[in-house]
Short mmCIF file of C-alpha atoms in Angstrom, two decimals:
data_model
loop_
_atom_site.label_atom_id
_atom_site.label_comp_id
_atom_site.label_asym_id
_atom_site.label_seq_id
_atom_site.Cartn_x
_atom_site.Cartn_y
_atom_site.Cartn_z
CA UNK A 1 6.53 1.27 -15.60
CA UNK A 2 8.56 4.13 -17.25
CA UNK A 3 10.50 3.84 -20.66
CA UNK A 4 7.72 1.03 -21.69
CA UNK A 5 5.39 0.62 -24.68
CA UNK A 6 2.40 1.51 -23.66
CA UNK A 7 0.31 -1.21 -22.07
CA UNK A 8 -3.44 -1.87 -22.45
CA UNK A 9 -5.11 -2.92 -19.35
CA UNK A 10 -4.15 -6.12 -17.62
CA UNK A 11 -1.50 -6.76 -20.24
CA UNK A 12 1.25 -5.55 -17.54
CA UNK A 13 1.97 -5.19 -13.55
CA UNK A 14 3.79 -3.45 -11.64
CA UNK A 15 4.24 -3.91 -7.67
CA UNK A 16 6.27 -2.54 -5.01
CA UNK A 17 6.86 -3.13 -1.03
CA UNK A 18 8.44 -1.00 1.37
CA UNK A 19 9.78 -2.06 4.76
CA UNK A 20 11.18 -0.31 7.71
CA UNK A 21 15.29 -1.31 8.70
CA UNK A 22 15.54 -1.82 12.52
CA UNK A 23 18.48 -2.70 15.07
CA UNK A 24 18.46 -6.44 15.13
CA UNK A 25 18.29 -6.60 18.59
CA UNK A 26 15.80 -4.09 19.90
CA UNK A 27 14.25 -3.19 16.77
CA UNK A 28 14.50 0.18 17.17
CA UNK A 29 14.33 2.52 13.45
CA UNK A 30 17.47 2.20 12.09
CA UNK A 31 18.18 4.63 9.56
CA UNK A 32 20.48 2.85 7.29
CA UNK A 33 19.43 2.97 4.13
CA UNK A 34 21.93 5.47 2.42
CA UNK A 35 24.32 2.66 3.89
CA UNK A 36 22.63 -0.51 1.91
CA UNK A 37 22.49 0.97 -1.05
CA UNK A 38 25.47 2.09 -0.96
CA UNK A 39 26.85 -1.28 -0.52
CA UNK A 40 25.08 -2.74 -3.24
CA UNK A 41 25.39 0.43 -6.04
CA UNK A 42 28.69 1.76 -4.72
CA UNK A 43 27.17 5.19 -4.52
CA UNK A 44 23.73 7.06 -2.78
CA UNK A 45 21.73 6.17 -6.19
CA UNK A 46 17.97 6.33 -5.57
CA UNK A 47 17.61 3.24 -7.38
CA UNK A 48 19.67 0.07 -8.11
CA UNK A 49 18.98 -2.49 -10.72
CA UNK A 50 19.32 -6.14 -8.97
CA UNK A 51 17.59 -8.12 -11.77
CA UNK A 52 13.73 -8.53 -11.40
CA UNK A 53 13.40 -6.22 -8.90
CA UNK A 54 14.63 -2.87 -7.80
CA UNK A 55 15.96 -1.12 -4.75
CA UNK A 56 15.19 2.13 -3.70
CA UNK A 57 14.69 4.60 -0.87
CA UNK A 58 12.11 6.40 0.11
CA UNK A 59 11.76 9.88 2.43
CA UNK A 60 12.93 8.09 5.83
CA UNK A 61 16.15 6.87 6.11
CA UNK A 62 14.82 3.66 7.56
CA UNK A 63 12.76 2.64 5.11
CA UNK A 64 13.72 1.31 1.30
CA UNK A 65 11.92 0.09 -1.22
CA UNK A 66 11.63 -2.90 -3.71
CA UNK A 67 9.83 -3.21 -6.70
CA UNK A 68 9.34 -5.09 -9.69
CA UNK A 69 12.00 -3.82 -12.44
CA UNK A 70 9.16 -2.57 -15.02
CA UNK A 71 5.76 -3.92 -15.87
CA UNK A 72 5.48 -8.17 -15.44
CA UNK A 73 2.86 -10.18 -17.17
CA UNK A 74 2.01 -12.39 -14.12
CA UNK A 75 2.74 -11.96 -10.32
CA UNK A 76 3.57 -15.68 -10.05
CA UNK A 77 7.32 -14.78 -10.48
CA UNK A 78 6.91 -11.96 -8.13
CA UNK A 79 6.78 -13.44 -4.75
CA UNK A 80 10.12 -16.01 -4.93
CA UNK A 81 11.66 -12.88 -6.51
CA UNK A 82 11.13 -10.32 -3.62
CA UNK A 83 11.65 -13.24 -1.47
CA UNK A 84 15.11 -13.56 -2.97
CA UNK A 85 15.75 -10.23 -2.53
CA UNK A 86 14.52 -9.76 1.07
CA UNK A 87 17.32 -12.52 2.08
CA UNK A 88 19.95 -10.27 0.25
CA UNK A 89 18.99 -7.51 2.32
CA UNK A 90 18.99 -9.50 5.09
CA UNK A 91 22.93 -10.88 4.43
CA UNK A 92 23.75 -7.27 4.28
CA UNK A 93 22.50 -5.94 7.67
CA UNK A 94 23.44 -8.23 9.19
CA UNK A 95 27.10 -6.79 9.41
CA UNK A 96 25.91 -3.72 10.54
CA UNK A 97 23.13 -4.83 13.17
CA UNK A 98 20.71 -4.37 11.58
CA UNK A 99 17.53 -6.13 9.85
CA UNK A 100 14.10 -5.68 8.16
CA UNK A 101 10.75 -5.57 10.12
CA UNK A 102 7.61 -5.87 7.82
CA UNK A 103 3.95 -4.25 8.67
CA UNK A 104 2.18 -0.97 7.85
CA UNK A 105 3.92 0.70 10.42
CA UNK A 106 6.50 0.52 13.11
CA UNK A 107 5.03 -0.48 16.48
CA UNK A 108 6.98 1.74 18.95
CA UNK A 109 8.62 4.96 16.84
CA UNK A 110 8.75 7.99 18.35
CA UNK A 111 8.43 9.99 14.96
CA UNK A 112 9.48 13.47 16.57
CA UNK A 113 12.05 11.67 17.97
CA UNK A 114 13.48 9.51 15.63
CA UNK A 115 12.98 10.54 11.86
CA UNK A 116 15.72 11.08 9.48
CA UNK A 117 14.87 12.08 6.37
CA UNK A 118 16.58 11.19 2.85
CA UNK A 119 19.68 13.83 2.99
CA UNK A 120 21.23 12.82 -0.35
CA UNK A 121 19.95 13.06 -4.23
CA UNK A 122 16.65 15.00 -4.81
CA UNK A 123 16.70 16.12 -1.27
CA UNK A 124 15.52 19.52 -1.82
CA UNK A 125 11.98 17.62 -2.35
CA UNK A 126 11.86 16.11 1.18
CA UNK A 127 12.52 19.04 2.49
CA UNK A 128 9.92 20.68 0.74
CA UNK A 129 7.66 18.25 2.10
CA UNK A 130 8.95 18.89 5.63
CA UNK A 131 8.76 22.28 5.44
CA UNK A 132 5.37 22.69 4.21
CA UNK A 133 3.64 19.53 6.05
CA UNK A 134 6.21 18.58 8.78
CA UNK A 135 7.02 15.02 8.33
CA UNK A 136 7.57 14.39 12.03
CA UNK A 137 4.34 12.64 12.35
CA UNK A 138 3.47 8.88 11.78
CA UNK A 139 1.94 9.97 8.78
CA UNK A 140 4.72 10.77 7.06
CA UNK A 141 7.62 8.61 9.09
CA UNK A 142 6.07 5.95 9.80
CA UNK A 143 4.44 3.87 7.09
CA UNK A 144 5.23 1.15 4.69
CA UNK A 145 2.77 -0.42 2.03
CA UNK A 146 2.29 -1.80 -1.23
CA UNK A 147 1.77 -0.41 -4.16
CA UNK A 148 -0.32 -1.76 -7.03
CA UNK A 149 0.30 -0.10 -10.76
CA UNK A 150 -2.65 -1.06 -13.33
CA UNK A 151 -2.08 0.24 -16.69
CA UNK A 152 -4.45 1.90 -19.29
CA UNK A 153 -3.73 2.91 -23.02
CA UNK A 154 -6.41 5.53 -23.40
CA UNK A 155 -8.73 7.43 -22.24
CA UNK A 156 -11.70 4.86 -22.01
CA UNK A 157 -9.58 2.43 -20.21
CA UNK A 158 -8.50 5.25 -18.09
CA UNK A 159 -12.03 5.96 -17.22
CA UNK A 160 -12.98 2.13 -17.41
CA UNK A 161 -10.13 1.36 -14.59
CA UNK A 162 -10.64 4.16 -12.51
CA UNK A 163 -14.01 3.58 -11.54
CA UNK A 164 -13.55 -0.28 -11.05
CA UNK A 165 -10.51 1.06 -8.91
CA UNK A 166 -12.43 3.65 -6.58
CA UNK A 167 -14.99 0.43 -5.46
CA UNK A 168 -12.47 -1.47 -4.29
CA UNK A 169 -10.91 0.73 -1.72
CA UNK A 170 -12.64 0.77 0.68
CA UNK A 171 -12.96 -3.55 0.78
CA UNK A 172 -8.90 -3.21 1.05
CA UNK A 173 -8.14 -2.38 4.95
CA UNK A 174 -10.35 -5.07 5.17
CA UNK A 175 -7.50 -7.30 3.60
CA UNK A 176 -4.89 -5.79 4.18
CA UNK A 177 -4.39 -3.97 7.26
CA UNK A 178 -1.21 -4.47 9.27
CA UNK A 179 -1.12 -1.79 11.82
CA UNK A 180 -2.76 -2.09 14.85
CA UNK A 181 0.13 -0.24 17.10
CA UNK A 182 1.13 3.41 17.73
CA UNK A 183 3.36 4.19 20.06
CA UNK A 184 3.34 1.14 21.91
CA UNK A 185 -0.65 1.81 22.20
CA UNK A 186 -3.74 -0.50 20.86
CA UNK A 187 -5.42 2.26 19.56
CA UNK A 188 -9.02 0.10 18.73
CA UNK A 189 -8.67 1.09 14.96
CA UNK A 190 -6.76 -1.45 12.79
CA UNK A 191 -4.98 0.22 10.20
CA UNK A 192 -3.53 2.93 11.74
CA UNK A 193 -1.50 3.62 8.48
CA UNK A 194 -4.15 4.83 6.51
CA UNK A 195 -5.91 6.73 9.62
CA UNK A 196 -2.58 8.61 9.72
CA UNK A 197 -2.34 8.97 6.25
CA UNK A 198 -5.51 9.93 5.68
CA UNK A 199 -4.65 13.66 8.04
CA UNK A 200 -0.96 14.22 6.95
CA UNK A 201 -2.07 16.67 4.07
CA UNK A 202 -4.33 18.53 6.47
CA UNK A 203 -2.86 21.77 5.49
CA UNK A 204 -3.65 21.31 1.90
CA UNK A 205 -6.55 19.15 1.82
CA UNK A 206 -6.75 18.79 -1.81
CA UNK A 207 -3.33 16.92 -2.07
CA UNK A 208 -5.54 13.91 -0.16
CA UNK A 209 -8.43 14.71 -0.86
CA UNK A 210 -11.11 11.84 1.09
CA UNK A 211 -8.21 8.90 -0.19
CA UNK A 212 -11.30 7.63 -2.22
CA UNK A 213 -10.46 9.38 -5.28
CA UNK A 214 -12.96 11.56 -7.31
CA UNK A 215 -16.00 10.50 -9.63
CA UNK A 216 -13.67 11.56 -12.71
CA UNK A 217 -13.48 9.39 -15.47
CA UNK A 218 -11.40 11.37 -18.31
CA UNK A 219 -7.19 12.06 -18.56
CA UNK A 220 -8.00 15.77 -19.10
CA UNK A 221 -10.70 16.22 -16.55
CA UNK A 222 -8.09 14.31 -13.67
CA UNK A 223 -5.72 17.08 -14.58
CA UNK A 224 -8.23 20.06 -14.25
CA UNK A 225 -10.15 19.00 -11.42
CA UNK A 226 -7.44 17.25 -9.43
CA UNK A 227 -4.14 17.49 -10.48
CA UNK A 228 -4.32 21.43 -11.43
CA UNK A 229 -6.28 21.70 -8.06
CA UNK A 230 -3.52 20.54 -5.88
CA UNK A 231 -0.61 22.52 -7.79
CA UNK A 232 -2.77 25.84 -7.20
CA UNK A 233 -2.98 25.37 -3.15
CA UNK A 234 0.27 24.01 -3.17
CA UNK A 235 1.76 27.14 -5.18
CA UNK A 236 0.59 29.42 -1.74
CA UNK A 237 3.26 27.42 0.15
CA UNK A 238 6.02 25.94 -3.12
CA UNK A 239 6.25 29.15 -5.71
CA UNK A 240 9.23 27.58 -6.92
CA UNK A 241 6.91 24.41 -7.75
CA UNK A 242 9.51 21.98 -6.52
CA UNK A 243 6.43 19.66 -5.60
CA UNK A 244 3.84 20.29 -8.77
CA UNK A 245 4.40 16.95 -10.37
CA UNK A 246 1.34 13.92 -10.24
CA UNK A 247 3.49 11.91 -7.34
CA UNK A 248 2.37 14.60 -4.93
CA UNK A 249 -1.46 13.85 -5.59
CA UNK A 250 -2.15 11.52 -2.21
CA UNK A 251 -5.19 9.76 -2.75
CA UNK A 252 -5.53 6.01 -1.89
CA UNK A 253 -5.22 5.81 -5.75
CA UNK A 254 -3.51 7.81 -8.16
CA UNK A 255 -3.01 8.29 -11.78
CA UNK A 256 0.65 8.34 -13.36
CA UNK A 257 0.15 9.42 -16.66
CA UNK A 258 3.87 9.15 -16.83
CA UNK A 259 3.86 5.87 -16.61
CA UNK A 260 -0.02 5.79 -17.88
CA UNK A 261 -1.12 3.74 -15.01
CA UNK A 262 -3.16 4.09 -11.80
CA UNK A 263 -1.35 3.71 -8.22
CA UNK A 264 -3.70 1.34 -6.23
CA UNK A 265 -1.71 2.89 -2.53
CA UNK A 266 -3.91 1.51 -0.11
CA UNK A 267 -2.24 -1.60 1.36
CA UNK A 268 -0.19 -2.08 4.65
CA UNK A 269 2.83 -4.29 3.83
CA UNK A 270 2.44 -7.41 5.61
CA UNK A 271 4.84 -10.34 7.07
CA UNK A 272 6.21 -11.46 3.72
CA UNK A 273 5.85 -10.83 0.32
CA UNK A 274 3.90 -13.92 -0.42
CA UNK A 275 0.84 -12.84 1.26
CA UNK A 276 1.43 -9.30 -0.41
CA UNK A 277 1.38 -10.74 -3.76
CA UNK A 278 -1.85 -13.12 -2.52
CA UNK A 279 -3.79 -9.91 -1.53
CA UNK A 280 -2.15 -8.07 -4.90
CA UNK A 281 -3.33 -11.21 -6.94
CA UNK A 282 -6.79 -10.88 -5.29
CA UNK A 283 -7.65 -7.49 -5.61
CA UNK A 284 -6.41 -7.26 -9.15
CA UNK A 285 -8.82 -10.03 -10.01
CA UNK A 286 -11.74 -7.86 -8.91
CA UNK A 287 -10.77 -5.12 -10.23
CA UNK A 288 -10.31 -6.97 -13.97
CA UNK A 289 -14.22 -8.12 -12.77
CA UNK A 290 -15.50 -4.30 -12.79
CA UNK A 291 -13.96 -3.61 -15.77
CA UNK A 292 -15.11 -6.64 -17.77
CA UNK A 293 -18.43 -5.67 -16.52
CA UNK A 294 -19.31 -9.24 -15.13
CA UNK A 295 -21.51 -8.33 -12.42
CA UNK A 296 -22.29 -4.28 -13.40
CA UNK A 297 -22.07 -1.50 -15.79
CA UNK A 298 -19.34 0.93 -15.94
CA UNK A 299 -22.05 3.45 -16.41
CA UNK A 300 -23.13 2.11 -13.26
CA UNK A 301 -19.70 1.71 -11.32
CA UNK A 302 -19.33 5.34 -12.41
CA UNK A 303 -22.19 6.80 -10.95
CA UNK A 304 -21.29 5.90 -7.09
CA UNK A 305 -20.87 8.55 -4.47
CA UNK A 306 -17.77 9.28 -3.23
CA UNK A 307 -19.11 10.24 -0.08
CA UNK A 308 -20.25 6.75 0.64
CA UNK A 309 -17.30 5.50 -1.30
CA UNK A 310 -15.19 7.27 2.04
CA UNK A 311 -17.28 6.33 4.79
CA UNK A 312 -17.20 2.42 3.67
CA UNK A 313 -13.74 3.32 3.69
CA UNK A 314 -13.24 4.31 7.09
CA UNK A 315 -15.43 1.84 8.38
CA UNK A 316 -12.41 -1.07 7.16
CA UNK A 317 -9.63 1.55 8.35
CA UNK A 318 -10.98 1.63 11.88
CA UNK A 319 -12.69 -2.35 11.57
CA UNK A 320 -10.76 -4.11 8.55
CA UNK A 321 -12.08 -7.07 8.52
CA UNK A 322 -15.50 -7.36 10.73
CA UNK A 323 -16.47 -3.91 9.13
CA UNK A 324 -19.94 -4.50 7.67
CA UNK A 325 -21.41 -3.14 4.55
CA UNK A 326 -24.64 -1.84 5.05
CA UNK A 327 -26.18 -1.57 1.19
CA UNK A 328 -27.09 -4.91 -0.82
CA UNK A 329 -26.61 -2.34 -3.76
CA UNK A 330 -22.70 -1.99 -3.29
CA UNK A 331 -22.89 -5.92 -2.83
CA UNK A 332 -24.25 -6.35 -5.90
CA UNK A 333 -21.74 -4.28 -8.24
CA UNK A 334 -20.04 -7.09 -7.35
CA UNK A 335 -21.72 -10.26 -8.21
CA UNK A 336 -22.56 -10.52 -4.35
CA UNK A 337 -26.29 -11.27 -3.15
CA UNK A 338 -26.45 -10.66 0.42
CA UNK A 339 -26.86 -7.73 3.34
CA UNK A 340 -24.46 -6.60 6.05
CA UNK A 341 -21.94 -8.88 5.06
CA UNK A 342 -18.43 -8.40 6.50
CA UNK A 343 -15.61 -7.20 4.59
CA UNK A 344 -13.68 -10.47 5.72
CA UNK A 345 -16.69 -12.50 4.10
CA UNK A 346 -16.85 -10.48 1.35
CA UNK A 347 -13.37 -11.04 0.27
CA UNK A 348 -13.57 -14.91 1.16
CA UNK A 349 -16.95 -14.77 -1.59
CA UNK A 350 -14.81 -12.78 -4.25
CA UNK A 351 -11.39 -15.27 -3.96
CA UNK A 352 -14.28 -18.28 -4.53
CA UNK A 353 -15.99 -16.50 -7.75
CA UNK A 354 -13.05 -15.03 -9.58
CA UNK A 355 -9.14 -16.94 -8.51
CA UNK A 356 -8.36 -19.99 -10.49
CA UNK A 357 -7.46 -22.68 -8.09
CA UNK A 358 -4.37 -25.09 -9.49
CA UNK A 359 -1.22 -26.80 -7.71
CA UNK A 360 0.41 -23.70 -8.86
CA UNK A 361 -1.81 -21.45 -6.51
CA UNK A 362 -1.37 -23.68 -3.55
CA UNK A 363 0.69 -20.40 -1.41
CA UNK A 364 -1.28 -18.14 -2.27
CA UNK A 365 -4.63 -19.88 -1.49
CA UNK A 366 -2.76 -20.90 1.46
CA UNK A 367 -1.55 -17.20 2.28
CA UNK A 368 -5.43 -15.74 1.50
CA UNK A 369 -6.72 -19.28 4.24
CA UNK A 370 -5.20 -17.88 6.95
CA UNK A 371 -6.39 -13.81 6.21
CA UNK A 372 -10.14 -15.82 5.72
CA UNK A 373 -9.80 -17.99 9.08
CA UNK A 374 -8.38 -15.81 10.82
CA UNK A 375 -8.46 -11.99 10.44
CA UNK A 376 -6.56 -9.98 8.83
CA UNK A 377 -2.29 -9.17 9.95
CA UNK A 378 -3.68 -6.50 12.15
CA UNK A 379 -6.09 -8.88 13.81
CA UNK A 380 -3.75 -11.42 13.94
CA UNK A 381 -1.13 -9.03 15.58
CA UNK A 382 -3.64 -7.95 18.04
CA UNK A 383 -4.94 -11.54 19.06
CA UNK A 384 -1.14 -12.46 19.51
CA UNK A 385 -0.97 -9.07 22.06
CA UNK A 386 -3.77 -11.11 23.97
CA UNK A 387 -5.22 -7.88 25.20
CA UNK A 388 -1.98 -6.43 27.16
CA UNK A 389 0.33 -5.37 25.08
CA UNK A 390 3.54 -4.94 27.20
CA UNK A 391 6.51 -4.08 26.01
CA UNK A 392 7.76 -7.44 26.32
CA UNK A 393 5.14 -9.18 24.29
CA UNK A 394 5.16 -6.46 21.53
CA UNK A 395 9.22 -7.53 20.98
CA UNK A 396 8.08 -11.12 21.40
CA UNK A 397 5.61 -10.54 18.81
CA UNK A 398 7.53 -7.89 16.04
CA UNK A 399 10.85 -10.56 16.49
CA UNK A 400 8.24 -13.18 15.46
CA UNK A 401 6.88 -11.20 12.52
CA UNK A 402 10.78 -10.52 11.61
CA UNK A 403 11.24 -14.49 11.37
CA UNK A 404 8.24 -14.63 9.03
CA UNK A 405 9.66 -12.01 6.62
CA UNK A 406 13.01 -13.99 6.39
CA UNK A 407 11.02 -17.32 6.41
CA UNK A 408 8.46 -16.52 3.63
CA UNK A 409 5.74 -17.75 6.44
CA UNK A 410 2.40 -16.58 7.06
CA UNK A 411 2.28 -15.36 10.53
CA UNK A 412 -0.03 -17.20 13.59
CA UNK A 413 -0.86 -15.43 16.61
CA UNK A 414 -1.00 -19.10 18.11
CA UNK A 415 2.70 -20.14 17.57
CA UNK A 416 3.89 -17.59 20.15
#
């Protein structure tokens, strides 16, 4: 959202998915994509302008990224456009073997194994990175998600949005989780991702902090008490600073004051970009709800603990959606009147109050039906494993979540 006039809240949003490249037939990492963009920009740029949406690459070679070519008005255009995109890709892998595998993370990647790491433009800051964390672990090489950018204008919609933003978290696994495998292994929690995630700054904890961000509610105090935080532990290990800019803050949500908006990073991509721009849709819409104060104060909203902020979290990273909330009181910031409600539930009672429902909405109710009947993609994923998940099945399963990428289609753990 660079190189824009600033943009009060809700007046602009931004979105962007990442997904993994994979050998066609096996599915294997394939760490390509220097090679695609290449193909498309005639050079290793970090960023190529196709229109509505943007490529660009991320730290692993296997992975690139698409996102929405500055702030949009509405997401409604969003989902055809990445769609568009994703069959571009698709036309150019092809050629080489190769083609795109959705999820939160890839099912079978040997990370110690099998990362490559960006080697071209601005490469000096993954190796930073590597050197100081070591990005050999799924936390760092294997994980794809979507991004949500929110803007604010000033100060009190800073503070406004950021503590509407730090109650939704931890209702988002719940949604949104997509990554039930690692290594091949069920591991019983359900977004994997963010468990990963959530450790991969363990030598500087600060850069992560708990993912649920602080109770901070001013520009200035984010950069004392966070931002100033991190570059002082991170100094110990960078001198030179190479990482001491506001990307490097981890949290499931961050601020970019360069862009003056707040990173919602908390998502698993899932198996096309119409049910990422349903769940986007979704949790922007309760969001907007804080902030308009239908159901609570800000004063209020500001005044939760972080502490219990994280463990609701954690609860949906391990659970998604049959996590349970155990306080009517964090119910009711929400409009909700009830106890021990799942997150599932809770999500189904929010898309009833707050989405309008028109002809125009039909794929995304449709995409948001199938999370509400039927678990989330990690569920889904792990229903479709039926318990034993063989080596054979998980291809069976990934090829199948493959098709639904290319097809636009929600994925059913009944069709295989």
């Amino acid at each position: 959202m660079a190189n824009q006039r600033i943009l009060g809240l809700f007046e602009g949003f931004g979105i962007e998915l990442e997904y993994m490249i994979v050998d066609a037939g096996n599915l294997a990492v394939k760490p390509c994509a220097d090679r695609l963009l290449h193909l498309v920009g005639g050079g290793y740029d970090q960023e190529v302008d196709r229109g509505a949406v943007l490529w660009s690459n991320e730290l692993q070679l296997h992975v690139i990224e698409m996102k929405s070519n500055g702030p949009v008005r509405s997401l409604g255009a969003l989902a055809p456009a990445f769609a568009e995109q994703v069959r571009d890709i698709l036309d150019l892998l092809a050629p080489l073997g190769a083609t795109l595998l959705p999820t939160g993370m890839h099912p079978w990647m040997d990370p110690a194994r099998e990362l490559q790491l960006w080697p071209h433009d601005n490469a000096e800051i993954y190796a930073a990175f590597d050197r100081i964390f070591g990005c050999q672990g799924h936390g760092w090489a294997n994980l794809q998600s979507m991004h949500i950018n929110l803007p604010f204008a000033n100060d009190d919609e800073f503070g406004r949005l950021h503590a509407a933003i730090r109650l939704v978290l931890p209702l988002i696994p719940g949604l949104a989780a997509s990554s039930p495998l690692v290594e091949g292994r069920l591991t019983g929690t359900l977004d994997n991702r963010l468990e990963a995630y959530r450790t991969n700054c363990a030598r500087i904890p600060s850069v992560t902090g708990q993912v649920v961000p602080e109770a901070v509610y001013s520009c200035e105090g984010y950069q004392q008490q966070i931002l100033q935080a991190i570059y002082r532990d991170l100094a110990l290990l960078d001198p030179e600073g190479v990482l001491a800019y506001e990307w490097v803050n981890a949290r499931g949500a961050i601020a970019r004051f360069d862009r003056m908006a707040i990173e919602i990073r908390t998502a698993d991509t899932q198996e096309c970009p119409r049910a990422d721009l349903a769940i986007a849709e979704l949790v922007i819409a309760v969001v907007r709800s804080l902030v308009d104060e239908k159901h609570s104060e800000t004063a209020t909203q500001q005044s939760v603990d972080t502490e219990m902020l994280a463990r609701f979290h954690q609860d949906s990273v391990r659970s998604a959606g049959a996590a349970t909330w155990p306080t009517r009181e964090y119910l009711a910031l929400f409009g909700i009147d009830g106890e021990r409600l799942s997150v599932r539930e809770t999500w189904a009672q929010l898309a009833e109050k707050l989405l309008p429902r028109d002809h125009s909405t039909k794929e995304r109710d449709g995409a948001l039906q199938v999370i509400f009947d039927e678990g989330t993609l990690a569920e889904r994923i792990t229903s479709a494993l039926n318990g034993s998940p063989g080596q054979a099945r998980q291809r069976a399963v990934y090829h199948r979540l493959a098709e639904c990428l290319a097809q636009g289609a929600s994925f059913q753990p009944h069709e295989l």
